[in-house]
Amino acid sequence: MKQFDTTSLRRGVTFSIVMAMFLLLIIVAAATALTQKYALEKREQEYIEQVHHSVEHAVEQYLKSYTYRVRRIIETTMVSQMLQQQDREGLYRFFKPKWDLMREEEPALAILTFHLSDGRSFLRMSRPEHFGDQITHLRPMVKEVHRSHQQVSGYETCKMGVLYRIVAPIFDAENRYMGALEVGLNPSFLLRAIHNIHGFDGLIFIKESDPKRLSASNDLLTDGYRLQSDLTPELEDIYGELASVDRLKDDMEITVGDKLYLVHLFIF
């Protein structure tokens, strides 16, 4: 009677069990890695969406706030009468205390300007000595308000640089169009809002379609954008890495020293 080789059988069974456990460990490790990768990607996507939402919210809140401020100025003061009478000195004296308080409240507020309906600049609170120039050929937003008699808002470039602007029409008591009131904010308000919400800093660039109209004198970024915001020591190192890339991309990763940064791009 033939006897079974139990030793070989035990070895074969043991080997099979070991191999099965090894394969199981590989499967578990792979599944865990995939789960962790999915969870990480999900958290990153949620974070990115949160950041983008914060930027949109900051712009929306500033737009709403300054839209009401502009309306309050137009509807509760004698600005239309002073424009009609072209009383520049009276307009300046009346608004000077208000302008100073607005600037104290919001350092990013760069301009408060009154425009006549014929396209001439009537009073710049930031530069009262400069007035009377025809600017509609340089300022599409002002030209649009004069044409449509409707409020417009958005980013626009002038000699003072890139500003977020709200330009609102002014009417007299008979609903005749008298001109427009414009306020402009330095985009630094957006960087400050994001820093307050998330605790990180940012840079602002503008596409250099017309270099003569840009006020900043920083070097061009490789992708054809000119830096408009100030650089801190940490941001200088980050900017140096950004300047070396061929193309700016949303959610790109760059390494500066021993730190990894995730870059978010917001286009307005």
CSV table of C-alpha atoms in Angstrom, one decimal:
chain,number,residue,atom,x,y,z
A,1,MET,CA,0.0,0.0,0.0
A,2,LYS,CA,1.4,3.3,-1.1
A,3,GLN,CA,1.9,5.9,1.6
A,4,PHE,CA,1.3,9.6,1.1
A,5,ASP,CA,4.3,12.0,1.6
A,6,THR,CA,2.7,14.1,4.3
A,7,THR,CA,5.8,16.2,4.6
A,8,SER,CA,5.7,17.3,1.0
A,9,LEU,CA,1.9,17.8,1.3
A,10,ARG,CA,2.4,20.0,4.4
A,11,ARG,CA,5.1,22.0,2.6
A,12,GLY,CA,2.8,22.5,-0.4
A,13,VAL,CA,-0.1,23.5,1.7
A,14,THR,CA,2.1,25.9,3.7
A,15,PHE,CA,3.6,27.4,0.6
A,16,SER,CA,0.1,27.8,-0.9
A,17,ILE,CA,-1.1,29.5,2.3
A,18,VAL,CA,1.9,31.8,2.4
A,19,MET,CA,1.4,32.7,-1.3
A,20,ALA,CA,-2.3,33.3,-0.7
A,21,MET,CA,-1.5,35.6,2.3
A,22,PHE,CA,1.1,37.4,0.3
A,23,LEU,CA,-1.3,38.0,-2.6
A,24,LEU,CA,-3.9,39.1,-0.2
A,25,LEU,CA,-1.5,41.6,1.4
A,26,ILE,CA,-0.7,42.9,-2.0
A,27,ILE,CA,-4.4,43.3,-2.8
A,28,VAL,CA,-5.1,45.0,0.5
A,29,ALA,CA,-2.2,47.3,0.2
A,30,ALA,CA,-3.2,48.2,-3.4
A,31,ALA,CA,-6.8,48.8,-2.3
A,32,THR,CA,-5.6,50.9,0.7
A,33,ALA,CA,-3.3,52.9,-1.6
A,34,LEU,CA,-6.1,53.5,-4.1
A,35,THR,CA,-8.5,54.5,-1.3
A,36,GLN,CA,-6.0,56.9,0.2
A,37,LYS,CA,-5.2,58.3,-3.2
A,38,TYR,CA,-8.9,58.8,-4.0
A,39,ALA,CA,-9.5,60.4,-0.6
A,40,LEU,CA,-6.5,62.7,-1.1
A,41,GLU,CA,-7.7,63.7,-4.5
A,42,LYS,CA,-11.2,64.3,-3.2
A,43,ARG,CA,-9.8,66.5,-0.4
A,44,GLU,CA,-7.6,68.4,-2.8
A,45,GLN,CA,-10.6,69.0,-5.2
A,46,GLU,CA,-12.8,70.1,-2.3
A,47,TYR,CA,-10.0,72.5,-1.2
A,48,ILE,CA,-9.6,73.9,-4.7
A,49,GLU,CA,-13.3,74.4,-5.0
A,50,GLN,CA,-13.3,76.2,-1.6
A,51,VAL,CA,-10.5,78.5,-2.6
A,52,HIS,CA,-12.2,79.4,-5.9
A,53,HIS,CA,-15.5,80.0,-4.1
A,54,SER,CA,-13.7,82.3,-1.6
A,55,VAL,CA,-12.3,84.4,-4.4
A,56,GLU,CA,-15.6,84.7,-6.2
A,57,HIS,CA,-17.3,85.5,-2.9
A,58,ALA,CA,-14.8,88.2,-2.1
A,59,VAL,CA,-15.3,89.9,-5.5
A,60,GLU,CA,-19.1,89.6,-5.1
A,61,GLN,CA,-19.1,91.1,-1.7
A,62,TYR,CA,-16.9,94.1,-2.6
A,63,LEU,CA,-19.0,94.7,-5.8
A,64,LYS,CA,-22.2,94.6,-3.7
A,65,SER,CA,-20.8,96.9,-1.0
A,66,TYR,CA,-19.4,99.5,-3.3
A,67,THR,CA,-22.4,99.4,-5.6
A,68,TYR,CA,-24.5,100.6,-2.7
A,69,ARG,CA,-21.9,103.2,-1.7
A,70,VAL,CA,-21.9,104.6,-5.1
A,71,ARG,CA,-25.7,104.7,-5.2
A,72,ARG,CA,-25.8,106.3,-1.8
A,73,ILE,CA,-23.5,109.1,-3.0
A,74,ILE,CA,-25.5,109.7,-6.1
A,75,GLU,CA,-29.0,109.5,-4.6
A,76,THR,CA,-28.4,111.3,-1.2
A,77,THR,CA,-26.2,114.2,-2.2
A,78,MET,CA,-26.3,117.2,-4.6
A,79,VAL,CA,-23.8,115.7,-7.0
A,80,SER,CA,-26.0,116.0,-10.0
A,81,GLN,CA,-26.6,119.7,-9.4
A,82,MET,CA,-22.9,120.4,-8.9
A,83,LEU,CA,-22.2,118.6,-12.1
A,84,GLN,CA,-24.8,120.6,-13.9
A,85,GLN,CA,-23.4,123.8,-12.6
A,86,GLN,CA,-19.9,122.5,-13.1
A,87,ASP,CA,-19.0,123.5,-9.6
A,88,ARG,CA,-15.7,121.6,-9.3
A,89,GLU,CA,-14.4,123.4,-6.2
A,90,GLY,CA,-17.7,122.9,-4.4
A,91,LEU,CA,-17.8,119.3,-5.3
A,92,TYR,CA,-14.3,118.7,-4.1
A,93,ARG,CA,-14.9,120.5,-0.8
A,94,PHE,CA,-18.1,118.5,-0.2
A,95,PHE,CA,-16.5,115.1,-0.9
A,96,LYS,CA,-13.0,115.6,0.5
A,97,PRO,CA,-14.0,114.5,4.1
A,98,LYS,CA,-15.9,111.5,2.7
A,99,TRP,CA,-13.0,110.6,0.4
A,100,ASP,CA,-10.6,110.7,3.3
A,101,LEU,CA,-12.8,108.4,5.5
A,102,MET,CA,-13.4,106.0,2.6
A,103,ARG,CA,-9.6,105.7,2.1
A,104,GLU,CA,-9.0,105.2,5.8
A,105,GLU,CA,-11.6,102.5,5.8
A,106,GLU,CA,-10.3,100.8,2.7
A,107,PRO,CA,-6.6,101.4,1.7
A,108,ALA,CA,-7.2,99.6,-1.6
A,109,LEU,CA,-9.5,102.3,-2.7
A,110,ALA,CA,-7.5,104.1,-5.4
A,111,ILE,CA,-9.9,106.5,-7.2
A,112,LEU,CA,-13.2,108.3,-6.9
A,113,THR,CA,-13.8,110.2,-10.1
A,114,PHE,CA,-16.7,112.3,-11.6
A,115,HIS,CA,-17.2,112.3,-15.3
A,116,LEU,CA,-19.2,114.7,-17.5
A,117,SER,CA,-21.7,113.3,-20.0
A,118,ASP,CA,-19.5,114.7,-22.9
A,119,GLY,CA,-16.7,112.3,-22.0
A,120,ARG,CA,-14.5,114.7,-20.1
A,121,SER,CA,-13.1,114.0,-16.7
A,122,PHE,CA,-14.6,116.5,-14.2
A,123,LEU,CA,-13.0,115.8,-10.9
A,124,ARG,CA,-10.5,113.2,-9.6
A,125,MET,CA,-10.5,113.1,-5.8
A,126,SER,CA,-7.1,111.4,-5.9
A,127,ARG,CA,-5.7,114.1,-8.3
A,128,PRO,CA,-7.9,117.1,-8.2
A,129,GLU,CA,-5.5,119.2,-10.2
A,130,HIS,CA,-6.0,117.0,-13.3
A,131,PHE,CA,-9.3,117.5,-15.0
A,132,GLY,CA,-10.9,118.3,-18.3
A,133,ASP,CA,-9.3,115.6,-20.4
A,134,GLN,CA,-11.2,113.5,-22.9
A,135,ILE,CA,-10.8,109.9,-21.8
A,136,THR,CA,-13.5,107.9,-23.5
A,137,HIS,CA,-11.0,106.8,-26.2
A,138,LEU,CA,-8.8,105.3,-23.5
A,139,ARG,CA,-11.5,104.0,-21.1
A,140,PRO,CA,-14.0,101.5,-22.7
A,141,MET,CA,-16.0,101.2,-19.4
A,142,VAL,CA,-16.6,105.0,-19.1
A,143,LYS,CA,-17.5,105.1,-22.8
A,144,GLU,CA,-20.0,102.3,-22.3
A,145,VAL,CA,-21.7,104.1,-19.4
A,146,HIS,CA,-22.0,107.3,-21.4
A,147,ARG,CA,-23.6,105.2,-24.2
A,148,SER,CA,-25.9,102.9,-22.3
A,149,HIS,CA,-26.5,105.0,-19.1
A,150,GLN,CA,-26.2,101.7,-17.2
A,151,GLN,CA,-23.8,100.8,-14.4
A,152,VAL,CA,-20.8,98.7,-15.4
A,153,SER,CA,-18.1,97.0,-13.3
A,154,GLY,CA,-14.9,95.0,-13.8
A,155,TYR,CA,-11.2,95.2,-14.2
A,156,GLU,CA,-9.7,97.9,-16.5
A,157,THR,CA,-6.3,99.3,-17.0
A,158,CYS,CA,-5.3,103.0,-17.1
A,159,LYS,CA,-2.2,105.1,-16.2
A,160,MET,CA,-2.7,104.2,-12.5
A,161,GLY,CA,-2.6,100.5,-13.3
A,162,VAL,CA,-5.2,97.7,-13.1
A,163,LEU,CA,-8.2,98.5,-10.9
A,164,TYR,CA,-11.5,96.9,-10.2
A,165,ARG,CA,-13.9,99.6,-11.1
A,166,ILE,CA,-17.6,100.4,-10.7
A,167,VAL,CA,-18.9,103.2,-12.9
A,168,ALA,CA,-22.5,104.3,-12.3
A,169,PRO,CA,-24.6,106.9,-14.2
A,170,ILE,CA,-25.8,110.2,-12.6
A,171,PHE,CA,-29.2,111.7,-13.5
A,172,ASP,CA,-30.8,115.0,-12.5
A,173,ALA,CA,-34.3,115.4,-11.1
A,174,GLU,CA,-35.7,115.3,-14.6
A,175,ASN,CA,-33.9,112.0,-15.3
A,176,ARG,CA,-31.5,113.7,-17.7
A,177,TYR,CA,-28.1,112.0,-17.9
A,178,MET,CA,-25.4,114.3,-16.3
A,179,GLY,CA,-22.4,112.1,-16.2
A,180,ALA,CA,-21.0,109.2,-14.1
A,181,LEU,CA,-19.3,108.4,-10.8
A,182,GLU,CA,-16.4,105.9,-10.8
A,183,VAL,CA,-14.7,104.2,-7.9
A,184,GLY,CA,-11.7,102.0,-8.4
A,185,LEU,CA,-10.0,99.4,-6.1
A,186,ASN,CA,-6.5,98.1,-6.3
A,187,PRO,CA,-6.6,94.3,-6.8
A,188,SER,CA,-4.7,94.0,-3.5
A,189,PHE,CA,-8.1,94.0,-1.8
A,190,LEU,CA,-8.6,90.5,-3.3
A,191,LEU,CA,-5.2,89.2,-2.0
A,192,ARG,CA,-6.0,90.6,1.5
A,193,ALA,CA,-9.4,88.9,1.5
A,194,ILE,CA,-7.9,85.5,0.5
A,195,HIS,CA,-5.2,85.9,3.1
A,196,ASN,CA,-7.8,86.6,5.8
A,197,ILE,CA,-9.9,83.6,4.8
A,198,HIS,CA,-7.2,81.0,4.1
A,199,GLY,CA,-4.0,82.5,5.5
A,200,PHE,CA,-1.9,82.4,2.3
A,201,ASP,CA,-0.6,85.0,-0.1
A,202,GLY,CA,-0.9,85.6,-3.8
A,203,LEU,CA,0.4,87.4,-6.8
A,204,ILE,CA,-1.5,89.4,-9.4
A,205,PHE,CA,-0.5,89.4,-13.1
A,206,ILE,CA,-1.9,91.0,-16.2
A,207,LYS,CA,-1.6,90.0,-19.8
A,208,GLU,CA,0.8,92.5,-21.4
A,209,SER,CA,-1.3,93.4,-24.5
A,210,ASP,CA,-0.3,97.0,-24.2
A,211,PRO,CA,2.9,97.6,-22.1
A,212,LYS,CA,2.6,101.4,-22.3
A,213,ARG,CA,-0.6,101.3,-20.2
A,214,LEU,CA,0.8,99.2,-17.4
A,215,SER,CA,2.1,101.0,-14.4
A,216,ALA,CA,4.2,98.3,-12.8
A,217,SER,CA,7.8,97.9,-13.9
A,218,ASN,CA,8.4,94.3,-13.0
A,219,ASP,CA,9.9,91.8,-15.3
A,220,LEU,CA,7.6,89.9,-17.7
A,221,LEU,CA,6.6,86.4,-16.7
A,222,THR,CA,7.5,83.8,-19.3
A,223,ASP,CA,3.9,83.2,-20.2
A,224,GLY,CA,3.5,86.9,-21.2
A,225,TYR,CA,2.1,88.3,-18.0
A,226,ARG,CA,3.4,91.3,-16.0
A,227,LEU,CA,3.5,91.3,-12.2
A,228,GLN,CA,1.2,93.9,-10.7
A,229,SER,CA,1.4,93.2,-6.9
A,230,ASP,CA,4.1,93.6,-4.3
A,231,LEU,CA,6.6,90.8,-3.5
A,232,THR,CA,7.4,89.6,0.0
A,233,PRO,CA,10.6,87.7,0.5
A,234,GLU,CA,8.7,84.3,0.4
A,235,LEU,CA,6.8,85.4,-2.7
A,236,GLU,CA,10.1,86.5,-4.4
A,237,ASP,CA,11.2,82.8,-4.3
A,238,ILE,CA,7.9,81.6,-5.6
A,239,TYR,CA,7.9,84.2,-8.4
A,240,GLY,CA,11.3,83.0,-9.4
A,241,GLU,CA,10.0,79.5,-9.9
A,242,LEU,CA,6.9,80.7,-11.7
A,243,ALA,CA,9.0,82.8,-14.1
A,244,SER,CA,10.9,79.7,-15.2
A,245,VAL,CA,7.8,77.8,-16.4
A,246,ASP,CA,6.8,77.7,-20.0
A,247,ARG,CA,3.1,78.1,-19.3
A,248,LEU,CA,1.0,78.9,-16.2
A,249,LYS,CA,-1.5,76.2,-15.4
A,250,ASP,CA,-4.2,76.0,-12.8
A,251,ASP,CA,-3.5,73.7,-9.8
A,252,MET,CA,0.2,73.3,-10.9
A,253,GLU,CA,2.7,72.2,-8.3
A,254,ILE,CA,6.1,74.0,-7.8
A,255,THR,CA,8.8,73.3,-5.3
A,256,VAL,CA,10.7,76.1,-3.5
A,257,GLY,CA,13.4,74.8,-1.2
A,258,ASP,CA,11.9,72.1,0.9
A,259,LYS,CA,8.3,73.3,0.4
A,260,LEU,CA,5.7,72.2,-2.2
A,261,TYR,CA,3.2,74.8,-3.4
A,262,LEU,CA,-0.1,74.3,-5.2
A,263,VAL,CA,-0.7,77.2,-7.6
A,264,HIS,CA,-4.3,78.4,-8.2
A,265,LEU,CA,-5.1,80.6,-11.2
A,266,PHE,CA,-8.0,83.0,-11.3
A,267,ILE,CA,-8.8,84.7,-14.5
A,268,PHE,CA,-11.0,87.8,-14.5
